[in-house]
Every structure is written in structure tokens, then in C-alpha cells.
Amino acid sequence: MKQPCGQHSHPHRLIQQPLTELTERLRQGARKITGPRQAILDVLRRHQSPLSNKEIHAALGKESCDLATVYRNLNTLEEMRLVRRFDLGDGVARFELLAEGDDGHHHHLVCRKCSLVVEIDECFPADIEAEIGRRHGFTQVSHRLEFFGLCSRCQVAPKPVV
Amino acid sequence: MKQPCGQHSHPHRLIQQPLTELTERLRQGARKITGPRQAILDVLRRHQSPLSNKEIHAALGKESCDLATVYRNLNTLEEMRLVRRFDLGDGVARFELLAEGDDGHHHHLVCRKCSLVVEIDECFPADIEAEIGRRHGFTQVSHRLEFFGLCSRCQVAPKPVV
DNA sequence: CATGGCGTTGCAAACGGATTGCACTGAGCG
DNA sequence: CGCTCAGTGCAATCCGTTTGCAACGCCATG
């Protein structure tokens, strides 16, 4: 079913432009540019909505690797700030590609039925965090904010459309 | 270690005032007033911070019951709007007692190190939800908002104080 | 272009929170 | 005071995620 990772004959084909920059960032962390690593980043590059480990694993084509490797890599990539982790509240971690220099701060509007995810611009007045922190003696305050609702499709269709 | 639930000799002792009201709401749902049920509500009544299933189970004294029963009861109680479920992002569900008529809408400020939880008043202008929904074709929009930071204790102490 | 170290991978086992099937118990109605 | 069905204990199970270990392979260095 799965095949060993060392066997792909064109290891760099999927990486298009950001190879240099990517290589740079990987090297800085004493990280290696492996087949699975590239393939995972490539899957994220092709999707706009946050993807779960399992979804990413399923989307890997012939470059597939073990699910555990997907987990490990996403943890690593998050550490390196190449991806951002989202918690949509269903107990499944999802990830988005993070652009260079981008702090990736935005929120999501999630459909309760079909889990459709829309990116949201709205956010807090930034000073509220500091204010809240000061009021309660906290520092380094950040926040997590997600909206939930019923998307237009699920309002009419009683059955979820995945 | 655990003892059967039927053995407590004073089944109603812990319930103080809200027995009538509680009984009312339980009866309406064709629910029974059992020992574990009372004990769980009582534990929540004695705490202000949200508690996990495991914490609640540990806090049950001689009224203890099976952990599975704690899970089942909290699901039931949430359904009945007697408690509110919080997701603090660590993959563990936590619960707070919900007062009669209270919609329980508020948010938390959580310490990243020691998991201290403080209740927060700040929230969104209510119309933002509707606005966001309208803009993206969603209805019934709600939100989840949590703040994370370093509490005053953990700012000085490098080690978490649980 | 060969070599070696260490970061990475596959595989399987384990982990932790949560759920569930089943037989038994007991709350509360008539 | 019985009957009935919600509730319970117990153990098995589920699912997302992590981890131990041996083999592998990326890549800095010679």
C-alpha cells in the first residue's frame, strides 16, 4: 500500500519556486529536505482551507509516507513557523501554510454541519489583549477566536455536504 | 478503590438550596436524581474554574462513581443546559455550572504554563456575528474566544505551579 | 566522489480522552 | 409496594496523536 520514501525518482519536481527560501529556512534549523517534507508542504500549497493530518496524508500521492511521519513533520514545520496550527474545536488539528514573514494571524468561520471553513478578516482591537493582561496580571497575551454557523448550503440541505 | 453508588447513606445531604429548582429541571427531562448526578453538580458548585471530567471524578469523595458515569452525566447535564462545556485547546473538555436562565456566555484567560483559568468579561460587539454571517452567507453564527498568557505567578517562577 | 553522522522514516505499540455494549441496579411513577 | 426504564459499573473499544526502535538517507566534510 505505502511505499518507502526513498524510491521516488524525481525528488525535487514538486517544489516550484520557494525552493531556495524553503531550503534556507530548513537548513537554518539543521533540518533536512526530505521527500515527505516536500510533499506535505506541496499539499498545503495546493489547498486554501486548513487540512488535518489525515487529510494531508490522504492527499499525498505517490510521494506518500507513513501517517506518523505526517504528524512528526507538521509538528516540526509548526515549530519552524512554516505552517500554522488551527484548533476548530472538534479535537482534530488542522494546518495552513504560512507565508514568509506572515504571522498568519486570522480567524475562521466554520460550518457546524459540513465543516466548511472560511477565512475571516475581523479581529480584535489589538490593545484589548494588553488591557486584559494588565487587568489580570498576565503578560504575553494572545487569543484564539473562531466563529461557528450554518453555511448557505447547509441551511437548505438537511444533509451535510462534505 | 471505587465503591458502588447505591451505598451512600444520606443521598440528599449535599444538595443545599437549589434542590427544588434542580429537581424541576431534571424531572422535565425525564431525568432521575441519582447520587452521582448530585455529587457532580455539587463538585461544580464548589469550584469557580472549569473542571475536567477527570478532575471532577477525583473531587468526588465518598460519593464517587465510575469515570464513565462522570462523562455520561456531563454530557447529559450539558444537554440540559445545567452546565457549560469549555474547550481550552488542550484536548480536554472542561465544565462550569450554569445558573438558571444564565446563558453562560463569557470567556477565559488561560495561563500557558500552569493552566490557571480566569473568567473574562470582555466580549464582542454582538452585531459582529450577524455581520460576519451576512457577509459569508452563514446563519446562526456564534463564536468561541479564549485568551492565553502568562499569569503573574508563572512570570517569575520558571516552573509551573499546579 | 566516497564517507560518516545524525536527522528522518516506517512500523508497531502505546497513550489519553472519550464513548459504548451489556447486564445489573435503583429512582420514582402508579 | 411492585414495575419499568433511566442510570450505573465494568471492560472493551474508538480515534487522534505520540513514541521506541532499528533501518535509512540527506548532506556536510574530506
Short mmCIF file of C-alpha atoms (C1' of nucleotides) in Angstrom, two decimals:
data_model
loop_
_atom_site.label_atom_id
_atom_site.label_comp_id
_atom_site.label_asym_id
_atom_site.label_seq_id
_atom_site.Cartn_x
_atom_site.Cartn_y
_atom_site.Cartn_z
CA MET A 1 0.00 0.00 0.00
CA LYS A 2 2.51 2.56 1.14
CA GLN A 3 5.88 2.63 -0.43
CA PRO A 4 9.23 3.55 1.03
CA CYS A 5 10.07 7.19 0.77
CA GLY A 6 13.46 6.84 -0.79
CA GLN A 7 12.12 5.47 -4.01
CA HIS A 8 10.77 8.47 -5.84
CA SER A 9 12.79 9.13 -8.92
CA HIS A 10 12.30 12.89 -9.15
CA PRO A 11 12.75 14.16 -5.65
CA HIS A 12 12.59 17.87 -6.38
CA ARG A 13 10.00 18.05 -9.10
CA LEU A 14 7.10 19.15 -6.93
CA ILE A 15 8.85 22.12 -5.44
CA GLN A 16 8.31 25.04 -7.75
CA GLN A 17 9.58 28.40 -6.70
CA PRO A 18 10.11 28.67 -2.98
CA LEU A 19 12.80 26.05 -3.01
CA THR A 20 15.58 28.48 -2.28
CA GLU A 21 13.78 30.22 0.53
CA LEU A 22 12.49 26.92 1.83
CA THR A 23 15.92 25.33 1.70
CA GLU A 24 17.21 28.32 3.55
CA ARG A 25 14.76 28.03 6.38
CA LEU A 26 15.14 24.30 6.63
CA ARG A 27 18.89 24.48 6.73
CA GLN A 28 18.86 27.11 9.42
CA GLY A 29 17.12 24.65 11.73
CA ALA A 30 19.53 21.87 10.82
CA ARG A 31 16.60 20.28 9.08
CA LYS A 32 16.77 18.06 6.04
CA ILE A 33 14.83 18.40 2.82
CA THR A 34 13.20 15.03 2.54
CA GLY A 35 10.61 13.65 0.18
CA PRO A 36 7.75 13.55 2.68
CA ARG A 37 8.59 17.04 3.87
CA GLN A 38 8.37 18.46 0.38
CA ALA A 39 5.25 16.54 -0.47
CA ILE A 40 3.45 17.73 2.66
CA LEU A 41 4.31 21.36 2.01
CA ASP A 42 3.18 20.89 -1.54
CA VAL A 43 -0.20 19.55 -0.48
CA LEU A 44 -0.67 22.55 1.80
CA ARG A 45 0.37 24.82 -1.04
CA ARG A 46 -2.44 23.44 -3.17
CA HIS A 47 -5.16 23.98 -0.57
CA GLN A 48 -6.60 27.10 0.97
CA SER A 49 -8.60 25.58 3.86
CA PRO A 50 -6.81 24.16 6.86
CA LEU A 51 -6.13 20.43 6.49
CA SER A 52 -5.89 17.73 9.13
CA ASN A 53 -3.03 15.27 9.38
CA LYS A 54 -5.23 12.56 7.96
CA GLU A 55 -6.38 14.72 5.08
CA ILE A 56 -2.84 15.67 4.24
CA HIS A 57 -1.80 12.06 4.41
CA ALA A 58 -4.62 11.11 2.06
CA ALA A 59 -3.70 13.89 -0.36
CA LEU A 60 -0.12 12.71 -0.68
CA GLY A 61 0.01 10.83 -3.94
CA LYS A 62 2.88 8.61 -4.91
CA GLU A 63 5.01 10.64 -2.54
CA SER A 64 3.06 9.12 0.30
CA CYS A 65 4.63 8.32 3.63
CA ASP A 66 3.60 6.94 6.99
CA LEU A 67 0.90 8.80 8.88
CA ALA A 68 3.25 9.11 11.84
CA THR A 69 5.66 10.93 9.58
CA VAL A 70 2.93 13.40 8.65
CA TYR A 71 2.32 14.07 12.32
CA ARG A 72 6.00 14.49 13.06
CA ASN A 73 6.56 16.76 10.12
CA LEU A 74 3.66 19.03 10.88
CA ASN A 75 4.91 19.43 14.42
CA THR A 76 8.34 20.25 13.09
CA LEU A 77 7.02 22.63 10.45
CA GLU A 78 4.90 24.40 13.03
CA GLU A 79 7.94 24.80 15.23
CA MET A 80 9.75 26.33 12.28
CA ARG A 81 6.81 28.63 11.59
CA LEU A 82 6.32 27.22 8.12
CA VAL A 83 2.76 26.18 8.92
CA ARG A 84 0.16 27.33 11.41
CA ARG A 85 -1.94 25.03 13.54
CA PHE A 86 -5.66 25.61 13.96
CA ASP A 87 -7.95 24.11 16.52
CA LEU A 88 -11.51 24.15 15.25
CA GLY A 89 -12.83 22.52 18.37
CA ASP A 90 -13.50 19.03 17.07
CA GLY A 91 -10.38 17.53 18.57
CA VAL A 92 -8.55 17.45 15.26
CA ALA A 93 -5.55 19.64 14.49
CA ARG A 94 -5.57 21.39 11.14
CA PHE A 95 -2.78 23.20 9.36
CA GLU A 96 -2.31 26.03 6.92
CA LEU A 97 0.77 27.02 5.01
CA LEU A 98 2.37 30.12 6.44
CA ALA A 99 3.97 32.59 4.08
CA GLU A 100 7.39 34.07 4.73
CA GLY A 101 7.20 36.84 7.27
CA ASP A 102 3.46 36.32 7.62
CA ASP A 103 2.40 35.98 11.22
CA GLY A 104 -0.63 34.14 9.92
CA HIS A 105 -2.97 35.82 12.32
CA HIS A 106 -6.53 35.40 11.16
CA HIS A 107 -9.61 33.52 12.20
CA HIS A 108 -12.14 31.16 10.74
CA LEU A 109 -15.84 30.80 10.24
CA VAL A 110 -16.74 27.13 10.41
CA CYS A 111 -19.95 25.44 9.32
CA ARG A 112 -21.35 23.32 12.13
CA LYS A 113 -22.68 20.75 9.72
CA CYS A 114 -20.30 20.29 6.84
CA SER A 115 -17.18 21.82 8.44
CA LEU A 116 -16.68 24.21 5.57
CA VAL A 117 -14.06 26.72 6.63
CA VAL A 118 -13.96 30.34 5.57
CA GLU A 119 -11.17 32.71 6.42
CA ILE A 120 -12.21 35.79 8.35
CA ASP A 121 -10.67 39.23 8.47
CA GLU A 122 -12.39 40.53 11.54
CA CYS A 123 -10.36 40.57 14.68
CA PHE A 124 -9.92 42.37 17.92
CA PRO A 125 -8.72 45.79 18.59
CA ALA A 126 -5.14 44.83 19.36
CA ASP A 127 -4.96 46.82 22.59
CA ILE A 128 -7.65 44.71 24.21
CA GLU A 129 -5.16 41.92 24.77
CA ALA A 130 -2.76 44.15 26.59
CA GLU A 131 -5.63 45.64 28.58
CA ILE A 132 -6.93 42.23 29.60
CA GLY A 133 -3.46 41.13 30.53
CA ARG A 134 -2.82 44.19 32.65
CA ARG A 135 -6.12 43.83 34.43
CA HIS A 136 -5.40 40.26 35.48
CA GLY A 137 -1.64 40.36 35.86
CA PHE A 138 -0.95 38.35 32.74
CA THR A 139 1.71 39.02 30.14
CA GLN A 140 2.22 37.80 26.58
CA VAL A 141 -1.49 37.62 25.99
CA SER A 142 -2.72 36.16 22.73
CA HIS A 143 -6.12 34.90 21.74
CA ARG A 144 -7.91 32.28 19.78
CA LEU A 145 -11.15 33.16 18.09
CA GLU A 146 -13.36 31.06 15.88
CA PHE A 147 -16.85 31.59 14.59
CA PHE A 148 -19.35 28.85 14.02
CA GLY A 149 -22.53 28.88 11.98
CA LEU A 150 -24.52 27.29 9.22
CA CYS A 151 -23.21 27.81 5.72
CA SER A 152 -25.58 28.72 2.90
CA ARG A 153 -25.59 25.20 1.56
CA CYS A 154 -26.42 23.54 4.85
CA GLN A 155 -29.21 26.00 5.58
CA VAL A 156 -31.28 24.45 2.83
CA ALA A 157 -29.95 20.91 2.60
CA PRO A 158 -30.69 18.96 5.76
CA LYS A 159 -27.80 16.64 4.99
CA PRO A 160 -24.18 17.78 5.29
CA VAL A 161 -22.33 18.17 2.02
CA VAL A 162 -18.73 17.21 2.54
CA MET B 1 -10.92 1.70 45.16
CA LYS B 2 -14.25 2.86 43.85
CA GLN B 3 -17.39 1.90 45.61
CA PRO B 4 -20.84 1.22 44.25
CA CYS B 5 -23.08 4.21 44.03
CA GLY B 6 -26.03 2.77 45.81
CA GLN B 7 -24.27 2.65 49.12
CA HIS B 8 -24.32 6.22 50.34
CA SER B 9 -26.49 6.51 53.36
CA HIS B 10 -27.54 10.14 53.04
CA PRO B 11 -28.36 10.62 49.39
CA HIS B 12 -29.68 14.16 49.57
CA ARG B 13 -27.45 15.73 52.15
CA LEU B 14 -25.14 17.56 49.77
CA ILE B 15 -27.84 19.37 47.88
CA GLN B 16 -28.49 22.57 49.72
CA GLN B 17 -30.87 25.07 48.25
CA PRO B 18 -31.40 24.58 44.55
CA LEU B 19 -32.90 21.17 45.09
CA THR B 20 -36.36 22.26 44.15
CA GLU B 21 -35.30 24.05 41.01
CA LEU B 22 -32.89 21.31 40.14
CA THR B 23 -35.46 18.63 40.70
CA GLU B 24 -37.77 20.59 38.48
CA ARG B 25 -35.35 20.75 35.59
CA LEU B 26 -34.33 17.17 35.95
CA ARG B 27 -37.89 15.94 36.04
CA GLN B 28 -38.81 17.93 32.98
CA GLY B 29 -36.28 15.97 31.00
CA ALA B 30 -37.49 12.68 32.45
CA ARG B 31 -34.19 12.55 34.25
CA LYS B 32 -33.54 10.95 37.59
CA ILE B 33 -31.89 12.46 40.62
CA THR B 34 -29.15 10.00 41.32
CA GLY B 35 -26.24 10.05 43.72
CA PRO B 36 -23.52 10.60 41.12
CA ARG B 37 -25.59 13.30 39.45
CA GLN B 38 -25.94 15.25 42.67
CA ALA B 39 -22.35 14.75 43.65
CA ILE B 40 -21.07 16.00 40.30
CA LEU B 41 -23.23 19.11 40.43
CA ASP B 42 -22.05 19.65 43.96
CA VAL B 43 -18.41 19.49 42.96
CA LEU B 44 -19.06 22.05 40.25
CA ARG B 45 -20.91 24.20 42.74
CA ARG B 46 -17.82 24.30 44.94
CA HIS B 47 -15.46 25.40 42.18
CA GLN B 48 -15.27 28.54 40.13
CA SER B 49 -12.81 27.40 37.44
CA PRO B 50 -13.89 24.98 34.75
CA LEU B 51 -13.15 21.36 35.70
CA SER B 52 -12.33 18.40 33.51
CA ASN B 53 -14.08 15.05 33.76
CA LYS B 54 -11.07 13.60 35.46
CA GLU B 55 -10.82 16.47 37.93
CA ILE B 56 -14.48 16.16 38.78
CA HIS B 57 -14.09 12.44 39.21
CA ALA B 58 -11.15 12.98 41.52
CA ALA B 59 -13.06 15.56 43.52
CA LEU B 60 -15.95 13.23 44.20
CA GLY B 61 -15.42 11.98 47.69
CA LYS B 62 -17.27 9.07 49.12
CA GLU B 63 -19.95 9.79 46.55
CA SER B 64 -17.56 8.63 43.89
CA CYS B 65 -18.69 6.79 40.82
CA ASP B 66 -17.22 5.37 37.65
CA LEU B 67 -15.37 7.78 35.37
CA ALA B 68 -17.62 6.74 32.51
CA THR B 69 -20.57 7.87 34.58
CA VAL B 70 -18.95 11.27 35.01
CA TYR B 71 -18.58 11.55 31.25
CA ARG B 72 -22.14 10.45 30.63
CA ASN B 73 -23.56 12.79 33.23
CA LEU B 74 -21.70 15.82 32.00
CA ASN B 75 -22.95 15.19 28.51
CA THR B 76 -26.46 14.89 29.85
CA LEU B 77 -26.13 17.96 32.03
CA GLU B 78 -24.77 19.96 29.12
CA GLU B 79 -27.73 18.87 27.03
CA MET B 80 -29.99 20.06 29.81
CA ARG B 81 -28.14 23.37 30.00
CA LEU B 82 -27.20 22.78 33.60
CA VAL B 83 -23.50 23.00 32.81
CA ARG B 84 -21.48 24.63 30.05
CA ARG B 85 -18.65 22.95 28.20
CA PHE B 86 -15.39 24.80 27.56
CA ASP B 87 -12.64 23.88 25.16
CA LEU B 88 -9.39 25.40 26.30
CA GLY B 89 -7.45 23.95 23.42
CA ASP B 90 -5.58 21.19 25.20
CA GLY B 91 -7.91 18.45 24.05
CA VAL B 92 -9.66 18.20 27.40
CA ALA B 93 -13.27 19.21 27.93
CA ARG B 94 -13.97 21.34 30.99
CA PHE B 95 -17.26 22.24 32.59
CA GLU B 96 -18.78 25.04 34.60
CA LEU B 97 -22.03 25.13 36.45
CA LEU B 98 -24.64 27.17 34.66
CA ALA B 99 -27.10 29.18 36.68
CA GLU B 100 -30.80 29.16 35.94
CA GLY B 101 -31.60 31.39 33.00
CA ASP B 102 -27.94 32.22 32.56
CA ASP B 103 -26.79 31.72 29.02
CA GLY B 104 -23.29 31.36 30.46
CA HIS B 105 -21.67 33.39 27.76
CA HIS B 106 -18.25 34.51 28.84
CA HIS B 107 -14.66 33.75 28.01
CA HIS B 108 -11.46 32.75 29.72
CA LEU B 109 -7.91 33.85 30.16
CA VAL B 110 -5.71 30.80 30.49
CA CYS B 111 -2.13 30.61 31.73
CA ARG B 112 0.02 28.77 29.20
CA LYS B 113 2.16 27.27 31.92
CA CYS B 114 0.04 26.38 34.90
CA SER B 115 -3.37 26.39 33.20
CA LEU B 116 -4.79 28.83 35.71
CA VAL B 117 -8.14 29.99 34.37
CA VAL B 118 -9.60 33.43 34.91
CA GLU B 119 -13.04 34.46 33.80
CA ILE B 120 -13.20 37.38 31.40
CA ASP B 121 -15.90 39.94 30.84
CA GLU B 122 -14.75 41.32 27.54
CA CYS B 123 -16.54 40.12 24.51
CA PHE B 124 -17.54 41.10 21.05
CA PRO B 125 -19.94 43.69 19.95
CA ALA B 126 -22.87 41.36 19.40
CA ASP B 127 -23.67 42.64 15.94
CA ILE B 128 -20.34 41.50 14.57
CA GLU B 129 -21.57 37.94 14.49
CA ALA B 130 -24.58 38.82 12.41
CA GLU B 131 -22.43 40.97 10.16
CA ILE B 132 -19.91 38.19 9.61
CA GLY B 133 -22.69 35.75 8.94
CA ARG B 134 -24.34 38.00 6.41
CA ARG B 135 -21.10 38.65 4.62
CA HIS B 136 -20.40 34.96 4.10
CA GLY B 137 -23.90 33.58 3.82
CA PHE B 138 -23.90 31.94 7.22
CA THR B 139 -26.70 31.92 9.76
CA GLN B 140 -26.83 31.14 13.47
CA VAL B 141 -23.34 32.46 13.99
CA SER B 142 -21.74 32.05 17.38
CA HIS B 143 -18.15 32.32 18.45
CA ARG B 144 -15.57 30.85 20.74
CA LEU B 145 -12.94 33.11 22.19
CA GLU B 146 -10.18 32.33 24.61
CA PHE B 147 -7.17 34.32 25.72
CA PHE B 148 -3.83 32.81 26.60
CA GLY B 149 -0.97 34.34 28.52
CA LEU B 150 1.42 34.03 31.41
CA CYS B 151 -0.09 34.52 34.85
CA SER B 152 1.69 36.63 37.42
CA ARG B 153 2.99 33.60 39.26
CA CYS B 154 4.46 31.93 36.21
CA GLN B 155 6.12 35.12 35.05
CA VAL B 156 8.55 34.86 37.94
CA ALA B 157 8.63 31.16 38.65
CA PRO B 158 10.15 29.25 35.77
CA LYS B 159 8.39 26.11 36.94
CA PRO B 160 4.65 25.69 36.59
CA VAL B 161 2.71 25.80 39.83
CA VAL B 162 -0.21 23.47 39.53
"C1'" DC C 1 33.12 11.32 -5.50
"C1'" DA C 2 33.31 8.48 -1.27
"C1'" DT C 3 32.22 8.59 3.86
"C1'" DG C 4 30.09 9.05 8.14
"C1'" DG C 5 26.99 11.31 11.47
"C1'" DC C 6 22.73 12.37 12.70
"C1'" DG C 7 18.14 13.80 11.33
"C1'" DT C 8 14.28 11.23 9.40
"C1'" DT C 9 11.30 7.33 8.37
"C1'" DG C 10 8.39 3.03 8.76
"C1'" DC C 11 6.31 0.10 11.69
"C1'" DA C 12 4.03 -1.20 15.63
"C1'" DA C 13 2.97 -0.38 20.15
"C1'" DA C 14 1.29 2.71 23.41
"C1'" DC C 15 -1.21 6.65 25.21
"C1'" DG C 16 -5.05 9.53 26.75
"C1'" DG C 17 -9.56 11.35 26.33
"C1'" DA C 18 -13.90 9.90 25.30
"C1'" DT C 19 -17.57 6.55 24.01
"C1'" DT C 20 -20.22 2.28 24.11
"C1'" DG C 21 -22.28 -2.60 24.84
"C1'" DC C 22 -24.09 -5.24 28.27
"C1'" DA C 23 -26.01 -6.87 32.37
"C1'" DC C 24 -27.42 -5.15 36.72
"C1'" DT C 25 -29.32 -1.54 39.80
"C1'" DG C 26 -32.41 1.67 41.65
"C1'" DA C 27 -35.41 6.12 41.17
"C1'" DG C 28 -39.87 7.27 41.10
"C1'" DC C 29 -44.35 6.53 38.97
"C1'" DG C 30 -48.85 4.38 39.63
"C1'" DC D 1 -45.09 -1.91 47.11
"C1'" DG D 2 -44.01 -3.51 42.65
"C1'" DC D 3 -42.65 -2.28 37.64
"C1'" DT D 4 -40.21 -0.07 34.29
"C1'" DC D 5 -36.78 2.24 32.16
"C1'" DA D 6 -33.09 5.67 33.07
"C1'" DG D 7 -28.75 5.26 35.14
"C1'" DT D 8 -24.58 2.71 36.56
"C1'" DG D 9 -20.21 -0.24 36.74
"C1'" DC D 10 -17.11 -2.56 34.17
"C1'" DA D 11 -14.49 -3.63 30.36
"C1'" DA D 12 -13.79 -3.19 25.73
"C1'" DT D 13 -13.31 -0.01 22.11
"C1'" DC D 14 -12.56 4.10 19.33
"C1'" DC D 15 -9.80 7.77 17.47
"C1'" DG D 16 -6.22 11.25 17.26
"C1'" DT D 17 -1.68 11.53 18.45
"C1'" DT D 18 2.85 10.17 20.27
"C1'" DT D 19 6.85 7.28 20.84
"C1'" DG D 20 10.60 3.45 20.85
"C1'" DC D 21 13.47 1.28 17.87
"C1'" DA D 22 16.05 -0.23 14.00
"C1'" DA D 23 16.91 0.95 9.29
"C1'" DC D 24 17.52 4.57 6.04
"C1'" DG D 25 19.22 8.51 3.55
"C1'" DC D 26 20.34 13.69 3.43
"C1'" DC D 27 24.15 16.36 3.19
"C1'" DA D 28 28.45 18.46 5.34
"C1'" DT D 29 33.02 17.23 5.06
"C1'" DG D 30 37.13 15.38 3.31
#
